[in-house]
Amino acid sequence: MAHTAHAESQLSDPELDRLYADFDHAHLNPLWTQLDSLMPGTPSPRAVPFVWKWSTLYPLAQRAGDLVPVGRGGERRAIALANPGLGGAPYLTPTLWAAIQYLGPKETAPEHRHSQNAFRFVVEGDGVWTVVNGDPVAMRRGDLLLTPGWAFHGHHNETDQPMAWLDGLDIPLVHYTDTGFFEFGADGVTDESTPDISRSERLWAHPGLRPLVGLDTRTSSPMAAYRWEHTDAALREQLALEDEGFSATTEPGHAAVRYTNPTTGGDVLPTIRAEFHRLRAGASTRARRDVGSAAYQVFDGSGEFHLGDTTYSVGKGDLIVVPSWVEWSIHADDELDLFTFSDAPVVERLGFHRTITRQGA
Amino acid sequence: MAHTAHAESQLSDPELDRLYADFDHAHLNPLWTQLDSLMPGTPSPRAVPFVWKWSTLYPLAQRAGDLVPVGRGGERRAIALANPGLGGAPYLTPTLWAAIQYLGPKETAPEHRHSQNAFRFVVEGDGVWTVVNGDPVAMRRGDLLLTPGWAFHGHHNETDQPMAWLDGLDIPLVHYTDTGFFEFGADGVTDESTPDISRSERLWAHPGLRPLVGLDTRTSSPMAAYRWEHTDAALREQLALEDEGFSATTEPGHAAVRYTNPTTGGDVLPTIRAEFHRLRAGASTRARRDVGSAAYQVFDGSGEFHLGDTTYSVGKGDLIVVPSWVEWSIHADDELDLFTFSDAPVVERLGFHRTITRQGA
Amino acid sequence: MAHTAHAESQLSDPELDRLYADFDHAHLNPLWTQLDSLMPGTPSPRAVPFVWKWSTLYPLAQRAGDLVPVGRGGERRAIALANPGLGGAPYLTPTLWAAIQYLGPKETAPEHRHSQNAFRFVVEGDGVWTVVNGDPVAMRRGDLLLTPGWAFHGHHNETDQPMAWLDGLDIPLVHYTDTGFFEFGADGVTDESTPDISRSERLWAHPGLRPLVGLDTRTSSPMAAYRWEHTDAALREQLALEDEGFSATTEPGHAAVRYTNPTTGGDVLPTIRAEFHRLRAGASTRARRDVGSAAYQVFDGSGEFHLGDTTYSVGKGDLIVVPSWVEWSIHADDELDLFTFSDAPVVERLGFHRTITRQGA
Amino acid sequence: MAHTAHAESQLSDPELDRLYADFDHAHLNPLWTQLDSLMPGTPSPRAVPFVWKWSTLYPLAQRAGDLVPVGRGGERRAIALANPGLGGAPYLTPTLWAAIQYLGPKETAPEHRHSQNAFRFVVEGDGVWTVVNGDPVAMRRGDLLLTPGWAFHGHHNETDQPMAWLDGLDIPLVHYTDTGFFEFGADGVTDESTPDISRSERLWAHPGLRPLVGLDTRTSSPMAAYRWEHTDAALREQLALEDEGFSATTEPGHAAVRYTNPTTGGDVLPTIRAEFHRLRAGASTRARRDVGSAAYQVFDGSGEFHLGDTTYSVGKGDLIVVPSWVEWSIHADDELDLFTFSDAPVVERLGFHRTITRQGA
């Protein structure tokens, strides 16, 4: 949608020129000359739909592993996905940052903390523990790991193999809104033990149960890890229930779970939503548009993302970004497992959510 | 605490007598003659502390099983615990009703629904399925089963053994406040299948995960069952964490979980709180008083309840009632497992909660 | 609705007699013999619809004023409306208590506090100040005054005229649920000044504005008084807007406001809802039933209450009680102003609300 | 706070150069080279503290009034305050947009609507009506007027005098997050009547009262106007209460109110907080820092803003911007009245709020 032209003819008026110069001098800026770009008819993101292939990402991460040390200062060997529409900024979307983080054999990323909320999702490998506020959290394929804002955290690889994973943070939003703090912590990790599951899970990861020591409401989930076996089981059951004739899937052949904060039932982080979706082979999602931006990582299987007018073939590890209000749909060639995250909590908490689903299709 | 005397001398005044008679005739009632009993200094429940022994309850339930049929009309072979202070009313406390329900081999309790919220807790046995809104829910030792208000439900015993369990409802509160509806349903149960776990669990009992088809907030938990293996694991982990030096237990040697509604993180039912507590052998709870009434059922082990000035020895299956503001504490002789439920959500939602814990002790 | 008969023939069985005797001895009570009364098909209140005439109430209050002193012990010269269905208990309904309180010239009702939430509504007169937590609150015709639970309060009449008003409290609910505390305060009032408006109003009674010193959420409204001029203006505007063709009234000719807690937008007290309704001359409300009990006081005008099958003519000062689920409607002969209060917050917070409105009519 | 240097020496390594080139080619961006600027130790806004003088703003607005028409396309004669730190963008801060809007005699700004939330504050003049969803709202000195997201609105000046006022919107936030929609409406205004107060006020602006037709929770306040007489009275009372020895002011000599949404008690708009502050002559606020950005307009009086290390003298109409985490305090020379707005609801809803107040001072 475009705003109609306005008073263009006056632009050569010398008095008007003087006025605009005086505006400029006084640090003022007229609305009427820029309304179209400031307040477009529908969201008009500079961010564009894009797909990063795992086959590109992983080798580059490996090369970085050979060339760039991890340690205090740079802090993390994390390679951010820079949306081609955003002019080189290391941003996935205006609100979300995502990166491949790579930790070589026996390496340690030192502890720090920041206001920015973070998660990690593991598409392959294991052997790294992320230590969150002193609690060692094993990272394994299919797990979602949380590092809520202002929690100290470091990572250490206990194996002889490198490990890479997906990091997601709200860095662009925090940077843009000037709301972030950062603090260095220990140079190593504060607890080097390597338990199978974290203490947070031992306290919290029991379905429908809260420890009596944890009855307060928390801004972010107190569970440091959401394990693949639970996610997988939940999706499997939804599809089985559908087969048995019960309402359990989001759309035919489309199972989905949202990761939640057990103290509220809401999103795991105040700024980031995380979900996992499974499509049966041959299934498609209905085309829709949402306000707010999202990304997907293929966990398993292969299929197609339709983003605007373009179709992208995707496979394991590939990362797909869906900017605000871009029409999107997904088709599964074989059974397709997708991790997804978005800024939906921001959009919803601020009252800007809208969705339209294409009827028929 | 007692209010001081007032104007007693006037009670023989004939004019006053006439006034009181006229009040009576006009359906009026002076506050000043009854303030003490209407508004006592602290809660002064008519309900009394009491213990029902499983060794008494179960044989009586068995005899009822032999003599009283189950079926439409009486609806349930449920024998209510009648607090001795409540004048024969079938009430555990002013807000809570509890009963032993007994279902003989191959018997069926027909379907009905009511505004009253219900749970069942199984201290021994298995083989019965409760069918909640068409979803068959296996009942096994240690499980908490929910029947939120207005859900259709019936029970059927598929075995050659009888089974008994604890029912808890908010019948007295609903009766007192005139808020209840009741409706008959099918004469049998609407789904006679006998799955290991219910469809509600297949959708919901995955730690920290919500199905995308269930993103709305619910008054009551959508999980029909909370299984013993999860409860037991959560308590075991709390005690293990305590052994490892971490903060996880409510008091030293006292592990506890609250059953919650995963859509809110709050109580499973709007009027009833349910928790499970485990005390190590030799552990004691600090003496405290709470506004609101509660009950305990010993699931395993033995110990003592101190209720006001009296000490009760308790063992497996025994049921203990703690009226409002009665001082209580628990001592475990050997490891003591306790299921407990209370009207705390009512007290808290209406703003009447208070607790005092005895210091020192 | 009636439950069908069950196993009546067995009642003469001697074994069954022994079982029932053993139940009794063990403080047990079978459900199947009493289900009908415990869990009726629809709310079946013992409380009945009733109207107390102001022409009866006020003279009796005057006589009490002559005969009964006010002071420590009896605390208040309050004459409670005893619902004829409740067996002489001084209860308006199972949850609500209401009384005419009468204070003679220069009399003082001493300070105390209690968990019970209270309001006062003034149908005529002025000259009394209620002092709430040290804040003197003038009482005048049409005003709603609040005394939230645990606020100290006393009343003093500064004039040479007696004054009477309506008191409403949640005494029966608090008594039934054993949740109340009571404490004596000063023998007089702690602030004898007689300002036109209270300090709480000076801080809070500005539309849409909160003082920065009051940004926390409160269980009860921080406004001690809701003044008639505001209520009247709000109702007048609704009817004027209706005249101008805009949607503003609840039903044609029926204006209504709810008194709210400005820190939440919710009810003024956690257990009591208060509203004011105005019907144009000739207007009627649609017949409806609600779960929960309510009462009305005619502030001005005259009309009819249809309660179940009975019609009551009412005029200024008359008090009408509507028990749970009784069908009710109101007709205004001339413009009819009604103050009303109910236990709706209790019913709603506990998830028991239902309403049906008769279609057509 | 600065991050320490990292691996700088490697920057000349040709292999590393190739890696960085390959990153670039693959739309990737290493974190370790830019952590300092992406995640600074404390908020490091590009926006700077700045003051726009009314004596500059108003004459420029007048000149625009002479030279630039108002009408479809440009839509509004609004001159935005462009923070000197933001590189010429028409943004007050990263989240807030503010402008002087100027409407000549008999002019009309046509109707449109947008997702962006807006308010107007009037520092001088009257005679314009803003028509919000068909409801004409008079604009007068001291009033706060709301246009919540997606409400149609136009303005028309009924007088022979021009009128200027302050507009505040969340344009930058909405633009940055790609969450905005815009739609044209009527070319004129849909209701040309000129009532003293709006229909929304007639329904809603009664302290502590809600119309029964408005019991739902609203994202934004349903009150289109907050009138000066109420704001002024509230502030006057706070200072009077302080004089009488009661706790009512935020700090000694510092009265303040927050404009609220009566359906929730929360902020008027989901993204913008609005408050009004009054300092007695000679009073000062304690120096503090807040996460999030704010702006002030002097409504009356004169004083000083200390922003970081700079002191600005301010008088009537002047506009002051306080970026995130800049230390600020205010001193009143004579009685100082200040309207203020900020992005605090954004910061709080997303969990990023922090404040520090300098002790002692």
PDB file of N, CA and C in Angstrom, chain A residues 90-127:
ATOM      1  N   PRO A  90      24.907  -7.653  12.095  1.00  0.00           N
ATOM      2  CA  PRO A  90      24.933  -9.082  12.404  1.00  0.00           C
ATOM      3  C   PRO A  90      23.607  -9.539  13.009  1.00  0.00           C
ATOM      4  N   TYR A  91      22.516  -9.205  12.337  1.00  0.00           N
ATOM      5  CA  TYR A  91      21.196  -9.442  12.896  1.00  0.00           C
ATOM      6  C   TYR A  91      20.409 -10.390  11.991  1.00  0.00           C
ATOM      7  N   LEU A  92      19.752 -11.335  12.601  1.00  0.00           N
ATOM      8  CA  LEU A  92      18.874 -12.226  11.856  1.00  0.00           C
ATOM      9  C   LEU A  92      17.638 -11.453  11.408  1.00  0.00           C
ATOM     10  N   THR A  93      17.102 -10.697  12.342  1.00  0.00           N
ATOM     11  CA  THR A  93      15.950  -9.827  12.106  1.00  0.00           C
ATOM     12  C   THR A  93      16.163  -8.618  13.009  1.00  0.00           C
ATOM     13  N   PRO A  94      15.296  -7.617  12.958  1.00  0.00           N
ATOM     14  CA  PRO A  94      15.534  -6.448  13.817  1.00  0.00           C
ATOM     15  C   PRO A  94      15.541  -6.772  15.307  1.00  0.00           C
ATOM     16  N   THR A  95      14.950  -7.892  15.688  1.00  0.00           N
ATOM     17  CA  THR A  95      14.859  -8.218  17.111  1.00  0.00           C
ATOM     18  C   THR A  95      15.723  -9.405  17.517  1.00  0.00           C
ATOM     19  N   LEU A  96      16.073 -10.250  16.564  1.00  0.00           N
ATOM     20  CA  LEU A  96      16.703 -11.525  16.895  1.00  0.00           C
ATOM     21  C   LEU A  96      18.111 -11.635  16.330  1.00  0.00           C
ATOM     22  N   TRP A  97      18.949 -12.246  17.102  1.00  0.00           N
ATOM     23  CA  TRP A  97      20.300 -12.568  16.721  1.00  0.00           C
ATOM     24  C   TRP A  97      20.417 -14.083  16.774  1.00  0.00           C
ATOM     25  N   ALA A  98      21.090 -14.660  15.780  1.00  0.00           N
ATOM     26  CA  ALA A  98      21.308 -16.101  15.820  1.00  0.00           C
ATOM     27  C   ALA A  98      22.699 -16.378  15.302  1.00  0.00           C
ATOM     28  N   ALA A  99      23.306 -17.402  15.825  1.00  0.00           N
ATOM     29  CA  ALA A  99      24.683 -17.700  15.443  1.00  0.00           C
ATOM     30  C   ALA A  99      24.935 -19.188  15.550  1.00  0.00           C
ATOM     31  N   ILE A 100      25.930 -19.627  14.798  1.00  0.00           N
ATOM     32  CA  ILE A 100      26.511 -20.926  15.047  1.00  0.00           C
ATOM     33  C   ILE A 100      27.656 -20.718  16.014  1.00  0.00           C
ATOM     34  N   GLN A 101      27.579 -21.401  17.134  1.00  0.00           N
ATOM     35  CA  GLN A 101      28.691 -21.330  18.074  1.00  0.00           C
ATOM     36  C   GLN A 101      29.460 -22.640  17.979  1.00  0.00           C
ATOM     37  N   TYR A 102      30.775 -22.536  18.033  1.00  0.00           N
ATOM     38  CA  TYR A 102      31.633 -23.705  17.787  1.00  0.00           C
ATOM     39  C   TYR A 102      32.658 -23.772  18.905  1.00  0.00           C
ATOM     40  N   LEU A 103      32.732 -24.932  19.535  1.00  0.00           N
ATOM     41  CA  LEU A 103      33.692 -25.101  20.622  1.00  0.00           C
ATOM     42  C   LEU A 103      34.531 -26.333  20.318  1.00  0.00           C
ATOM     43  N   GLY A 104      35.851 -26.107  20.217  1.00  0.00           N
ATOM     44  CA  GLY A 104      36.752 -27.202  19.893  1.00  0.00           C
ATOM     45  C   GLY A 104      36.948 -28.147  21.067  1.00  0.00           C
ATOM     46  N   PRO A 105      37.651 -29.238  20.814  1.00  0.00           N
ATOM     47  CA  PRO A 105      37.936 -30.228  21.857  1.00  0.00           C
ATOM     48  C   PRO A 105      38.581 -29.552  23.066  1.00  0.00           C
ATOM     49  N   LYS A 106      38.050 -29.829  24.237  1.00  0.00           N
ATOM     50  CA  LYS A 106      38.615 -29.357  25.519  1.00  0.00           C
ATOM     51  C   LYS A 106      38.603 -27.834  25.668  1.00  0.00           C
ATOM     52  N   GLU A 107      37.949 -27.139  24.785  1.00  0.00           N
ATOM     53  CA  GLU A 107      37.908 -25.675  24.921  1.00  0.00           C
ATOM     54  C   GLU A 107      36.879 -25.234  25.970  1.00  0.00           C
ATOM     55  N   THR A 108      37.107 -24.028  26.482  1.00  0.00           N
ATOM     56  CA  THR A 108      36.179 -23.423  27.436  1.00  0.00           C
ATOM     57  C   THR A 108      35.867 -21.997  27.000  1.00  0.00           C
ATOM     58  N   ALA A 109      34.582 -21.670  26.963  1.00  0.00           N
ATOM     59  CA  ALA A 109      34.178 -20.279  26.763  1.00  0.00           C
ATOM     60  C   ALA A 109      33.899 -19.714  28.145  1.00  0.00           C
ATOM     61  N   PRO A 110      34.568 -18.622  28.513  1.00  0.00           N
ATOM     62  CA  PRO A 110      34.539 -18.163  29.910  1.00  0.00           C
ATOM     63  C   PRO A 110      33.163 -17.632  30.315  1.00  0.00           C
ATOM     64  N   GLU A 111      32.966 -17.488  31.625  1.00  0.00           N
ATOM     65  CA  GLU A 111      31.652 -17.066  32.122  1.00  0.00           C
ATOM     66  C   GLU A 111      31.446 -15.554  31.982  1.00  0.00           C
ATOM     67  N   HIS A 112      30.236 -15.200  31.666  1.00  0.00           N
ATOM     68  CA  HIS A 112      29.812 -13.800  31.699  1.00  0.00           C
ATOM     69  C   HIS A 112      28.295 -13.785  31.876  1.00  0.00           C
ATOM     70  N   ARG A 113      27.753 -12.593  32.019  1.00  0.00           N
ATOM     71  CA  ARG A 113      26.284 -12.496  32.037  1.00  0.00           C
ATOM     72  C   ARG A 113      25.873 -11.193  31.385  1.00  0.00           C
ATOM     73  N   HIS A 114      24.626 -11.168  30.931  1.00  0.00           N
ATOM     74  CA  HIS A 114      24.130  -9.990  30.226  1.00  0.00           C
ATOM     75  C   HIS A 114      22.612  -9.972  30.315  1.00  0.00           C
ATOM     76  N   SER A 115      22.054  -8.793  30.103  1.00  0.00           N
ATOM     77  CA  SER A 115      20.595  -8.638  30.119  1.00  0.00           C
ATOM     78  C   SER A 115      19.935  -9.440  29.011  1.00  0.00           C
ATOM     79  N   GLN A 116      20.643  -9.614  27.916  1.00  0.00           N
ATOM     80  CA  GLN A 116      20.087 -10.308  26.767  1.00  0.00           C
ATOM     81  C   GLN A 116      19.719 -11.739  27.147  1.00  0.00           C
ATOM     82  N   ASN A 117      18.550 -12.162  26.701  1.00  0.00           N
ATOM     83  CA  ASN A 117      18.084 -13.523  26.923  1.00  0.00           C
ATOM     84  C   ASN A 117      18.630 -14.418  25.819  1.00  0.00           C
ATOM     85  N   ALA A 118      19.013 -15.623  26.191  1.00  0.00           N
ATOM     86  CA  ALA A 118      19.637 -16.516  25.224  1.00  0.00           C
ATOM     87  C   ALA A 118      19.078 -17.929  25.316  1.00  0.00           C
ATOM     88  N   PHE A 119      19.082 -18.600  24.182  1.00  0.00           N
ATOM     89  CA  PHE A 119      18.869 -20.048  24.195  1.00  0.00           C
ATOM     90  C   PHE A 119      19.916 -20.675  23.287  1.00  0.00           C
ATOM     91  N   ARG A 120      20.064 -21.957  23.413  1.00  0.00           N
ATOM     92  CA  ARG A 120      20.889 -22.743  22.488  1.00  0.00           C
ATOM     93  C   ARG A 120      20.041 -23.936  22.048  1.00  0.00           C
ATOM     94  N   PHE A 121      20.201 -24.294  20.791  1.00  0.00           N
ATOM     95  CA  PHE A 121      19.520 -25.479  20.289  1.00  0.00           C
ATOM     96  C   PHE A 121      20.561 -26.326  19.565  1.00  0.00           C
ATOM     97  N   VAL A 122      20.501 -27.617  19.807  1.00  0.00           N
ATOM     98  CA  VAL A 122      21.551 -28.505  19.328  1.00  0.00           C
ATOM     99  C   VAL A 122      21.045 -29.353  18.170  1.00  0.00           C
ATOM    100  N   VAL A 123      21.580 -29.112  16.999  1.00  0.00           N
ATOM    101  CA  VAL A 123      21.122 -29.882  15.843  1.00  0.00           C
ATOM    102  C   VAL A 123      21.971 -31.146  15.641  1.00  0.00           C
ATOM    103  N   GLU A 124      23.190 -31.133  16.195  1.00  0.00           N
ATOM    104  CA  GLU A 124      23.973 -32.372  16.166  1.00  0.00           C
ATOM    105  C   GLU A 124      25.096 -32.298  17.195  1.00  0.00           C
ATOM    106  N   GLY A 125      25.531 -33.479  17.632  1.00  0.00           N
ATOM    107  CA  GLY A 125      26.664 -33.541  18.542  1.00  0.00           C
ATOM    108  C   GLY A 125      26.261 -33.510  19.997  1.00  0.00           C
ATOM    109  N   ASP A 126      27.284 -33.615  20.854  1.00  0.00           N
ATOM    110  CA  ASP A 126      27.118 -33.506  22.301  1.00  0.00           C
ATOM    111  C   ASP A 126      28.500 -33.382  22.906  1.00  0.00           C
ATOM    112  N   GLY A 127      28.570 -33.365  24.206  1.00  0.00           N
ATOM    113  CA  GLY A 127      29.876 -33.308  24.850  1.00  0.00           C
ATOM    114  C   GLY A 127      30.214 -31.961  25.459  1.00  0.00           C
TER     115      GLY A 127
END
